[in-house]
Amino acid sequence: MRRPRFIDPFEPAEVRRLVREFGSPLLILDCERVRLQWRALTKALPRVALHYALKPMPHPAVVQTVIAEGGCLDLATTGEVQLVASLGVDPELCIHTHPIKRPRDIANALEFGVRTFVADNPDEVRKFAQLAGQVQLLLRVSFRATGAVCDLSRKFGCDPEDVLPLARLAADLGVDVRGLSFHAGSQASSATKHVEALEVCARLIRSGRREKLGLLDTLDIGGGFPISYAQPVQDIQRFCAPLRAALAKLPQRVRVIAEPGRYIVGPAAIGVATVMGRARREGHWWYYLDDGLYGSYSGQLFDHARYPVEVLREGSELLPSVLAGPTCDSIDVIAENLMLPPLKIGDLVIGRAMGAYTWASASEFNFFPKATVVTVNAVAGDTGSVIAP
Ligand SMILES: *Cc1c(COP(=O)(O)O)cnc(C)c1O
């Protein structure tokens, strides 16, 4: 018998087949590419326990692929807890990292079986006072990441000088402080911020241990690992090289974990939209697609990303063109000043690297439904299916 093989769902013929089968717009999510991203980061950060952060693409197929690779999960909301619980994931593989939680978010996560939580201020630490003995905390430290595309240290994290006072409060309440965490900013251009943060955390861990403020045997270095959109970025081995050097100098008995999101799923999906109509305006061809800024391309607003777009039509003649989304809003324009071959109604437009922060932040504004997520290669020979999200 012939062994089923992985197919490449990003090949034009496969894209057309999937649109014929599942309609348009689509987000084609290739689980084999999720695996390859996972393995590349695992190789770049050996001995770091990777926890996939669900936020950029909270899809069951990604969760199952990560678990099958032997990975762990980073959850932040009750919805994410429910998703993983419904998939039968072992709660011991999960941590909960939202620094601000309602009591019922904590209760839901605890009931599922999560034991590790994050706090970054005294009120949040006090929410665990009644749960002493059942939970362990990571204290989130803030390091402003002005170079990153998305600075996650303005909204969350305490200043380094507030860490030990916070750990003392936890110790007074009998709450276990297991370690520290940070997020050096998403889509970082280099690991400089990660390394700086790691070095400060290493010093804080040493001080905390001297004061016996908890076990302090865990350091969570967050996410932020970059992927190429229109602009190429450092490949992951190179990006992580300074991090590996810094990790080698950590105090003894520190377990390191990371929370990659974008890096795992970003390159693993493409968006496919169809030209619904076209018009010539002021010397430019305007093409109206069935997906746009309120849909999968929402990341162009919220995540400041620019997805490389291409069309599934050959042509030697290139004309100035605009790609617009389907809604009646004037800001719903995906890209302007493109040089494209003349497109016809029904032609397909592909957006690359659309797995992270795209579908996750899409809305149904104007009643245009979100793109259908088709997963391919969940196992070898899997040619595509739609799992209700
Ligand atoms: C969003 C988020 C992540 C994932 O970040 P990426 O930059 O996508 O890798 C990880 N951890 C936390 C706490 C987050 O909020």
PDB file of N, CA, C and O in Angstrom, residues 275-338:
ATOM      1  N   VAL A 275     -12.363  37.864  -6.187  1.00  0.00           N
ATOM      2  CA  VAL A 275     -12.808  39.159  -6.725  1.00  0.00           C
ATOM      3  C   VAL A 275     -14.324  39.104  -6.935  1.00  0.00           C
ATOM      4  O   VAL A 275     -14.824  38.281  -7.699  1.00  0.00           O
ATOM      5  N   MET A 276     -15.053  39.984  -6.177  1.00  0.00           N
ATOM      6  CA  MET A 276     -16.524  40.019  -6.288  1.00  0.00           C
ATOM      7  C   MET A 276     -16.974  40.988  -7.378  1.00  0.00           C
ATOM      8  O   MET A 276     -18.066  40.875  -7.922  1.00  0.00           O
ATOM      9  N   GLY A 277     -16.140  41.991  -7.611  1.00  0.00           N
ATOM     10  CA  GLY A 277     -16.516  43.012  -8.597  1.00  0.00           C
ATOM     11  C   GLY A 277     -15.332  43.923  -8.823  1.00  0.00           C
ATOM     12  O   GLY A 277     -14.334  43.832  -8.097  1.00  0.00           O
ATOM     13  N   ARG A 278     -15.395  44.759  -9.848  1.00  0.00           N
ATOM     14  CA  ARG A 278     -14.257  45.636 -10.118  1.00  0.00           C
ATOM     15  C   ARG A 278     -14.756  46.934 -10.745  1.00  0.00           C
ATOM     16  O   ARG A 278     -15.863  46.989 -11.291  1.00  0.00           O
ATOM     17  N   ALA A 279     -13.946  47.943 -10.632  1.00  0.00           N
ATOM     18  CA  ALA A 279     -14.311  49.229 -11.229  1.00  0.00           C
ATOM     19  C   ALA A 279     -13.033  49.989 -11.534  1.00  0.00           C
ATOM     20  O   ALA A 279     -12.028  49.815 -10.851  1.00  0.00           O
ATOM     21  N   ARG A 280     -13.088  50.841 -12.557  1.00  0.00           N
ATOM     22  CA  ARG A 280     -11.936  51.675 -12.868  1.00  0.00           C
ATOM     23  C   ARG A 280     -12.177  53.051 -12.297  1.00  0.00           C
ATOM     24  O   ARG A 280     -13.191  53.680 -12.588  1.00  0.00           O
ATOM     25  N   ARG A 281     -11.286  53.490 -11.414  1.00  0.00           N
ATOM     26  CA  ARG A 281     -11.454  54.800 -10.784  1.00  0.00           C
ATOM     27  C   ARG A 281     -10.144  55.558 -10.867  1.00  0.00           C
ATOM     28  O   ARG A 281      -9.123  55.082 -10.387  1.00  0.00           O
ATOM     29  N   GLU A 282     -10.196  56.730 -11.481  1.00  0.00           N
ATOM     30  CA  GLU A 282      -9.040  57.625 -11.578  1.00  0.00           C
ATOM     31  C   GLU A 282      -7.785  56.891 -12.065  1.00  0.00           C
ATOM     32  O   GLU A 282      -6.712  57.004 -11.472  1.00  0.00           O
ATOM     33  N   GLY A 283      -7.957  56.107 -13.102  1.00  0.00           N
ATOM     34  CA  GLY A 283      -6.808  55.458 -13.730  1.00  0.00           C
ATOM     35  C   GLY A 283      -6.337  54.190 -13.038  1.00  0.00           C
ATOM     36  O   GLY A 283      -5.340  53.590 -13.431  1.00  0.00           O
ATOM     37  N   HIS A 284      -7.029  53.786 -11.957  1.00  0.00           N
ATOM     38  CA  HIS A 284      -6.649  52.561 -11.249  1.00  0.00           C
ATOM     39  C   HIS A 284      -7.785  51.558 -11.332  1.00  0.00           C
ATOM     40  O   HIS A 284      -8.959  51.921 -11.274  1.00  0.00           O
ATOM     41  N   TRP A 285      -7.399  50.280 -11.400  1.00  0.00           N
ATOM     42  CA  TRP A 285      -8.409  49.226 -11.267  1.00  0.00           C
ATOM     43  C   TRP A 285      -8.643  48.954  -9.783  1.00  0.00           C
ATOM     44  O   TRP A 285      -7.711  48.700  -9.034  1.00  0.00           O
ATOM     45  N   TRP A 286      -9.896  49.058  -9.383  1.00  0.00           N
ATOM     46  CA  TRP A 286     -10.278  48.686  -8.015  1.00  0.00           C
ATOM     47  C   TRP A 286     -10.902  47.302  -8.070  1.00  0.00           C
ATOM     48  O   TRP A 286     -11.851  47.072  -8.822  1.00  0.00           O
ATOM     49  N   TYR A 287     -10.357  46.376  -7.275  1.00  0.00           N
ATOM     50  CA  TYR A 287     -10.911  45.031  -7.177  1.00  0.00           C
ATOM     51  C   TYR A 287     -11.489  44.847  -5.777  1.00  0.00           C
ATOM     52  O   TYR A 287     -10.794  45.077  -4.782  1.00  0.00           O
ATOM     53  N   TYR A 288     -12.757  44.460  -5.727  1.00  0.00           N
ATOM     54  CA  TYR A 288     -13.447  44.284  -4.446  1.00  0.00           C
ATOM     55  C   TYR A 288     -13.466  42.795  -4.107  1.00  0.00           C
ATOM     56  O   TYR A 288     -14.040  41.993  -4.853  1.00  0.00           O
ATOM     57  N   LEU A 289     -12.802  42.452  -2.998  1.00  0.00           N
ATOM     58  CA  LEU A 289     -12.671  41.041  -2.605  1.00  0.00           C
ATOM     59  C   LEU A 289     -13.714  40.687  -1.552  1.00  0.00           C
ATOM     60  O   LEU A 289     -14.278  41.575  -0.906  1.00  0.00           O
ATOM     61  N   ASP A 290     -13.904  39.368  -1.344  1.00  0.00           N
ATOM     62  CA  ASP A 290     -14.873  38.941  -0.327  1.00  0.00           C
ATOM     63  C   ASP A 290     -14.231  38.810   1.056  1.00  0.00           C
ATOM     64  O   ASP A 290     -14.824  38.278   1.984  1.00  0.00           O
ATOM     65  N   ASP A 291     -13.007  39.291   1.220  1.00  0.00           N
ATOM     66  CA  ASP A 291     -12.372  39.353   2.543  1.00  0.00           C
ATOM     67  C   ASP A 291     -11.588  40.664   2.592  1.00  0.00           C
ATOM     68  O   ASP A 291     -11.101  41.131   1.546  1.00  0.00           O
ATOM     69  N   GLY A 292     -11.474  41.242   3.777  1.00  0.00           N
ATOM     70  CA  GLY A 292     -10.803  42.543   3.854  1.00  0.00           C
ATOM     71  C   GLY A 292     -10.384  42.906   5.264  1.00  0.00           C
ATOM     72  O   GLY A 292     -10.182  42.024   6.111  1.00  0.00           O
ATOM     73  N   LEU A 293     -10.272  44.214   5.504  1.00  0.00           N
ATOM     74  CA  LEU A 293      -9.737  44.706   6.777  1.00  0.00           C
ATOM     75  C   LEU A 293     -10.614  44.364   7.984  1.00  0.00           C
ATOM     76  O   LEU A 293     -10.126  44.310   9.103  1.00  0.00           O
ATOM     77  N   TYR A 294     -11.894  44.153   7.751  1.00  0.00           N
ATOM     78  CA  TYR A 294     -12.755  43.752   8.867  1.00  0.00           C
ATOM     79  C   TYR A 294     -12.754  42.234   9.029  1.00  0.00           C
ATOM     80  O   TYR A 294     -13.337  41.706   9.952  1.00  0.00           O
ATOM     81  N   GLY A 295     -12.102  41.528   8.121  1.00  0.00           N
ATOM     82  CA  GLY A 295     -12.033  40.073   8.168  1.00  0.00           C
ATOM     83  C   GLY A 295     -10.620  39.613   8.451  1.00  0.00           C
ATOM     84  O   GLY A 295      -9.965  40.082   9.378  1.00  0.00           O
ATOM     85  N   SER A 296     -10.101  38.697   7.602  1.00  0.00           N
ATOM     86  CA  SER A 296      -8.770  38.125   7.854  1.00  0.00           C
ATOM     87  C   SER A 296      -7.670  39.174   7.814  1.00  0.00           C
ATOM     88  O   SER A 296      -6.613  38.988   8.417  1.00  0.00           O
ATOM     89  N   TYR A 297      -7.898  40.264   7.059  1.00  0.00           N
ATOM     90  CA  TYR A 297      -6.856  41.296   6.966  1.00  0.00           C
ATOM     91  C   TYR A 297      -6.902  42.272   8.140  1.00  0.00           C
ATOM     92  O   TYR A 297      -6.235  43.307   8.121  1.00  0.00           O
ATOM     93  N   SER A 298      -7.694  41.956   9.172  1.00  0.00           N
ATOM     94  CA  SER A 298      -7.797  42.833  10.353  1.00  0.00           C
ATOM     95  C   SER A 298      -6.433  43.044  11.006  1.00  0.00           C
ATOM     96  O   SER A 298      -6.197  44.056  11.655  1.00  0.00           O
ATOM     97  N   GLY A 299      -5.527  42.073  10.825  1.00  0.00           N
ATOM     98  CA  GLY A 299      -4.187  42.214  11.386  1.00  0.00           C
ATOM     99  C   GLY A 299      -3.441  43.417  10.828  1.00  0.00           C
ATOM    100  O   GLY A 299      -2.514  43.922  11.452  1.00  0.00           O
ATOM    101  N   GLN A 300      -3.856  43.885   9.643  1.00  0.00           N
ATOM    102  CA  GLN A 300      -3.188  45.074   9.105  1.00  0.00           C
ATOM    103  C   GLN A 300      -3.496  46.297   9.964  1.00  0.00           C
ATOM    104  O   GLN A 300      -2.706  47.240   9.999  1.00  0.00           O
ATOM    105  N   LEU A 301      -4.653  46.276  10.640  1.00  0.00           N
ATOM    106  CA  LEU A 301      -4.980  47.355  11.575  1.00  0.00           C
ATOM    107  C   LEU A 301      -4.448  47.053  12.968  1.00  0.00           C
ATOM    108  O   LEU A 301      -3.672  47.798  13.533  1.00  0.00           O
ATOM    109  N   PHE A 302      -4.867  45.915  13.533  1.00  0.00           N
ATOM    110  CA  PHE A 302      -4.580  45.635  14.945  1.00  0.00           C
ATOM    111  C   PHE A 302      -3.131  45.218  15.177  1.00  0.00           C
ATOM    112  O   PHE A 302      -2.561  45.504  16.206  1.00  0.00           O
ATOM    113  N   ASP A 303      -2.575  44.471  14.244  1.00  0.00           N
ATOM    114  CA  ASP A 303      -1.257  43.867  14.443  1.00  0.00           C
ATOM    115  C   ASP A 303      -0.175  44.601  13.646  1.00  0.00           C
ATOM    116  O   ASP A 303       0.993  44.227  13.690  1.00  0.00           O
ATOM    117  N   HIS A 304      -0.571  45.634  12.910  1.00  0.00           N
ATOM    118  CA  HIS A 304       0.366  46.438  12.109  1.00  0.00           C
ATOM    119  C   HIS A 304       1.141  45.581  11.108  1.00  0.00           C
ATOM    120  O   HIS A 304       2.275  45.892  10.767  1.00  0.00           O
ATOM    121  N   ALA A 305       0.555  44.474  10.660  1.00  0.00           N
ATOM    122  CA  ALA A 305       1.223  43.610   9.680  1.00  0.00           C
ATOM    123  C   ALA A 305       0.839  44.043   8.269  1.00  0.00           C
ATOM    124  O   ALA A 305      -0.155  44.733   8.070  1.00  0.00           O
ATOM    125  N   ARG A 306       1.656  43.656   7.304  1.00  0.00           N
ATOM    126  CA  ARG A 306       1.354  43.858   5.882  1.00  0.00           C
ATOM    127  C   ARG A 306       1.531  42.512   5.228  1.00  0.00           C
ATOM    128  O   ARG A 306       2.660  42.015   5.135  1.00  0.00           O
ATOM    129  N   TYR A 307       0.470  41.878   4.808  1.00  0.00           N
ATOM    130  CA  TYR A 307       0.597  40.546   4.237  1.00  0.00           C
ATOM    131  C   TYR A 307       0.982  40.646   2.771  1.00  0.00           C
ATOM    132  O   TYR A 307       0.362  41.412   2.030  1.00  0.00           O
ATOM    133  N   PRO A 308       1.991  39.885   2.352  1.00  0.00           N
ATOM    134  CA  PRO A 308       2.331  39.874   0.923  1.00  0.00           C
ATOM    135  C   PRO A 308       1.153  39.284   0.143  1.00  0.00           C
ATOM    136  O   PRO A 308       0.672  38.205   0.488  1.00  0.00           O
ATOM    137  N   VAL A 309       0.683  40.003  -0.866  1.00  0.00           N
ATOM    138  CA  VAL A 309      -0.453  39.501  -1.649  1.00  0.00           C
ATOM    139  C   VAL A 309      -0.008  39.168  -3.070  1.00  0.00           C
ATOM    140  O   VAL A 309       0.929  39.772  -3.595  1.00  0.00           O
ATOM    141  N   GLU A 310      -0.668  38.186  -3.639  1.00  0.00           N
ATOM    142  CA  GLU A 310      -0.418  37.849  -5.038  1.00  0.00           C
ATOM    143  C   GLU A 310      -1.711  37.336  -5.638  1.00  0.00           C
ATOM    144  O   GLU A 310      -2.640  36.972  -4.904  1.00  0.00           O
ATOM    145  N   VAL A 311      -1.761  37.331  -6.969  1.00  0.00           N
ATOM    146  CA  VAL A 311      -3.000  36.916  -7.619  1.00  0.00           C
ATOM    147  C   VAL A 311      -2.754  35.628  -8.391  1.00  0.00           C
ATOM    148  O   VAL A 311      -1.655  35.386  -8.877  1.00  0.00           O
ATOM    149  N   LEU A 312      -3.794  34.810  -8.462  1.00  0.00           N
ATOM    150  CA  LEU A 312      -3.668  33.560  -9.221  1.00  0.00           C
ATOM    151  C   LEU A 312      -4.052  33.825 -10.672  1.00  0.00           C
ATOM    152  O   LEU A 312      -5.042  33.304 -11.173  1.00  0.00           O
ATOM    153  N   ARG A 313      -3.334  34.704 -11.308  1.00  0.00           N
ATOM    154  CA  ARG A 313      -3.539  34.947 -12.746  1.00  0.00           C
ATOM    155  C   ARG A 313      -2.226  35.428 -13.318  1.00  0.00           C
ATOM    156  O   ARG A 313      -1.559  36.276 -12.722  1.00  0.00           O
ATOM    157  N   GLU A 314      -1.853  34.849 -14.437  1.00  0.00           N
ATOM    158  CA  GLU A 314      -0.629  35.261 -15.119  1.00  0.00           C
ATOM    159  C   GLU A 314      -0.989  36.399 -16.066  1.00  0.00           C
ATOM    160  O   GLU A 314      -2.135  36.533 -16.474  1.00  0.00           O
ATOM    161  N   GLY A 315      -0.018  37.200 -16.416  1.00  0.00           N
ATOM    162  CA  GLY A 315      -0.264  38.242 -17.404  1.00  0.00           C
ATOM    163  C   GLY A 315       0.966  39.107 -17.527  1.00  0.00           C
ATOM    164  O   GLY A 315       1.599  39.399 -16.524  1.00  0.00           O
ATOM    165  N   SER A 316       1.297  39.480 -18.746  1.00  0.00           N
ATOM    166  CA  SER A 316       2.500  40.285 -18.924  1.00  0.00           C
ATOM    167  C   SER A 316       2.179  41.761 -18.707  1.00  0.00           C
ATOM    168  O   SER A 316       3.008  42.536 -18.265  1.00  0.00           O
ATOM    169  N   GLU A 317       0.925  42.136 -18.978  1.00  0.00           N
ATOM    170  CA  GLU A 317       0.524  43.527 -18.803  1.00  0.00           C
ATOM    171  C   GLU A 317       0.219  43.779 -17.324  1.00  0.00           C
ATOM    172  O   GLU A 317      -0.584  43.072 -16.710  1.00  0.00           O
ATOM    173  N   LEU A 318       0.894  44.774 -16.700  1.00  0.00           N
ATOM    174  CA  LEU A 318       0.644  45.076 -15.293  1.00  0.00           C
ATOM    175  C   LEU A 318       0.043  46.476 -15.184  1.00  0.00           C
ATOM    176  O   LEU A 318       0.570  47.423 -15.779  1.00  0.00           O
ATOM    177  N   LEU A 319      -1.047  46.582 -14.439  1.00  0.00           N
ATOM    178  CA  LEU A 319      -1.760  47.862 -14.335  1.00  0.00           C
ATOM    179  C   LEU A 319      -1.845  48.296 -12.874  1.00  0.00           C
ATOM    180  O   LEU A 319      -1.935  47.452 -11.980  1.00  0.00           O
ATOM    181  N   PRO A 320      -1.832  49.626 -12.634  1.00  0.00           N
ATOM    182  CA  PRO A 320      -1.964  50.088 -11.234  1.00  0.00           C
ATOM    183  C   PRO A 320      -3.318  49.656 -10.667  1.00  0.00           C
ATOM    184  O   PRO A 320      -4.355  49.886 -11.294  1.00  0.00           O
ATOM    185  N   SER A 321      -3.253  49.006  -9.488  1.00  0.00           N
ATOM    186  CA  SER A 321      -4.456  48.370  -8.961  1.00  0.00           C
ATOM    187  C   SER A 321      -4.605  48.600  -7.467  1.00  0.00           C
ATOM    188  O   SER A 321      -3.628  48.854  -6.769  1.00  0.00           O
ATOM    189  N   VAL A 322      -5.844  48.454  -7.012  1.00  0.00           N
ATOM    190  CA  VAL A 322      -6.183  48.571  -5.589  1.00  0.00           C
ATOM    191  C   VAL A 322      -6.951  47.312  -5.210  1.00  0.00           C
ATOM    192  O   VAL A 322      -7.824  46.870  -5.959  1.00  0.00           O
ATOM    193  N   LEU A 323      -6.606  46.723  -4.065  1.00  0.00           N
ATOM    194  CA  LEU A 323      -7.385  45.595  -3.547  1.00  0.00           C
ATOM    195  C   LEU A 323      -8.187  46.098  -2.365  1.00  0.00           C
ATOM    196  O   LEU A 323      -7.613  46.601  -1.380  1.00  0.00           O
ATOM    197  N   ALA A 324      -9.504  45.988  -2.456  1.00  0.00           N
ATOM    198  CA  ALA A 324     -10.365  46.490  -1.388  1.00  0.00           C
ATOM    199  C   ALA A 324     -11.182  45.353  -0.808  1.00  0.00           C
ATOM    200  O   ALA A 324     -11.438  44.346  -1.467  1.00  0.00           O
ATOM    201  N   GLY A 325     -11.602  45.535   0.459  1.00  0.00           N
ATOM    202  CA  GLY A 325     -12.455  44.547   1.115  1.00  0.00           C
ATOM    203  C   GLY A 325     -13.909  44.751   0.732  1.00  0.00           C
ATOM    204  O   GLY A 325     -14.256  45.697   0.011  1.00  0.00           O
ATOM    205  N   PRO A 326     -14.787  43.868   1.219  1.00  0.00           N
ATOM    206  CA  PRO A 326     -16.171  43.850   0.751  1.00  0.00           C
ATOM    207  C   PRO A 326     -17.106  44.849   1.435  1.00  0.00           C
ATOM    208  O   PRO A 326     -18.185  45.115   0.904  1.00  0.00           O
ATOM    209  N   THR A 327     -16.706  45.404   2.592  1.00  0.00           N
ATOM    210  CA  THR A 327     -17.671  46.203   3.359  1.00  0.00           C
ATOM    211  C   THR A 327     -17.866  47.577   2.729  1.00  0.00           C
ATOM    212  O   THR A 327     -17.103  48.005   1.866  1.00  0.00           O
ATOM    213  N   CYS A 328     -18.879  48.289   3.219  1.00  0.00           N
ATOM    214  CA  CYS A 328     -19.177  49.620   2.681  1.00  0.00           C
ATOM    215  C   CYS A 328     -18.342  50.712   3.332  1.00  0.00           C
ATOM    216  O   CYS A 328     -18.623  51.895   3.160  1.00  0.00           O
ATOM    217  N   ASP A 329     -17.352  50.328   4.133  1.00  0.00           N
ATOM    218  CA  ASP A 329     -16.533  51.328   4.815  1.00  0.00           C
ATOM    219  C   ASP A 329     -15.332  51.720   3.959  1.00  0.00           C
ATOM    220  O   ASP A 329     -14.676  50.861   3.361  1.00  0.00           O
ATOM    221  N   SER A 330     -15.037  53.021   3.939  1.00  0.00           N
ATOM    222  CA  SER A 330     -13.949  53.508   3.072  1.00  0.00           C
ATOM    223  C   SER A 330     -12.566  53.072   3.543  1.00  0.00           C
ATOM    224  O   SER A 330     -11.634  53.016   2.743  1.00  0.00           O
ATOM    225  N   ILE A 331     -12.388  52.768   4.830  1.00  0.00           N
ATOM    226  CA  ILE A 331     -11.041  52.342   5.245  1.00  0.00           C
ATOM    227  C   ILE A 331     -10.754  50.890   4.852  1.00  0.00           C
ATOM    228  O   ILE A 331      -9.637  50.409   5.011  1.00  0.00           O
ATOM    229  N   ASP A 332     -11.753  50.186   4.364  1.00  0.00           N
ATOM    230  CA  ASP A 332     -11.599  48.755   4.090  1.00  0.00           C
ATOM    231  C   ASP A 332     -10.852  48.538   2.764  1.00  0.00           C
ATOM    232  O   ASP A 332     -11.416  48.071   1.777  1.00  0.00           O
ATOM    233  N   VAL A 333      -9.577  48.924   2.762  1.00  0.00           N
ATOM    234  CA  VAL A 333      -8.716  48.782   1.588  1.00  0.00           C
ATOM    235  C   VAL A 333      -7.484  47.986   2.019  1.00  0.00           C
ATOM    236  O   VAL A 333      -6.814  48.340   2.986  1.00  0.00           O
ATOM    237  N   ILE A 334      -7.199  46.910   1.327  1.00  0.00           N
ATOM    238  CA  ILE A 334      -6.100  46.014   1.716  1.00  0.00           C
ATOM    239  C   ILE A 334      -4.760  46.538   1.228  1.00  0.00           C
ATOM    240  O   ILE A 334      -3.782  46.558   1.953  1.00  0.00           O
ATOM    241  N   ALA A 335      -4.696  46.943  -0.035  1.00  0.00           N
ATOM    242  CA  ALA A 335      -3.427  47.406  -0.598  1.00  0.00           C
ATOM    243  C   ALA A 335      -3.696  48.309  -1.797  1.00  0.00           C
ATOM    244  O   ALA A 335      -4.620  48.056  -2.574  1.00  0.00           O
ATOM    245  N   GLU A 336      -2.893  49.364  -1.914  1.00  0.00           N
ATOM    246  CA  GLU A 336      -3.017  50.303  -3.035  1.00  0.00           C
ATOM    247  C   GLU A 336      -1.699  50.346  -3.787  1.00  0.00           C
ATOM    248  O   GLU A 336      -0.676  49.884  -3.290  1.00  0.00           O
ATOM    249  N   ASN A 337      -1.754  50.959  -4.975  1.00  0.00           N
ATOM    250  CA  ASN A 337      -0.537  51.135  -5.771  1.00  0.00           C
ATOM    251  C   ASN A 337       0.186  49.819  -6.049  1.00  0.00           C
ATOM    252  O   ASN A 337       1.415  49.754  -6.022  1.00  0.00           O
ATOM    253  N   LEU A 338      -0.600  48.758  -6.270  1.00  0.00           N
ATOM    254  CA  LEU A 338      -0.013  47.482  -6.683  1.00  0.00           C
ATOM    255  C   LEU A 338       0.008  47.455  -8.199  1.00  0.00           C
ATOM    256  O   LEU A 338      -0.845  48.054  -8.845  1.00  0.00           O
TER     257      LEU A 338
END
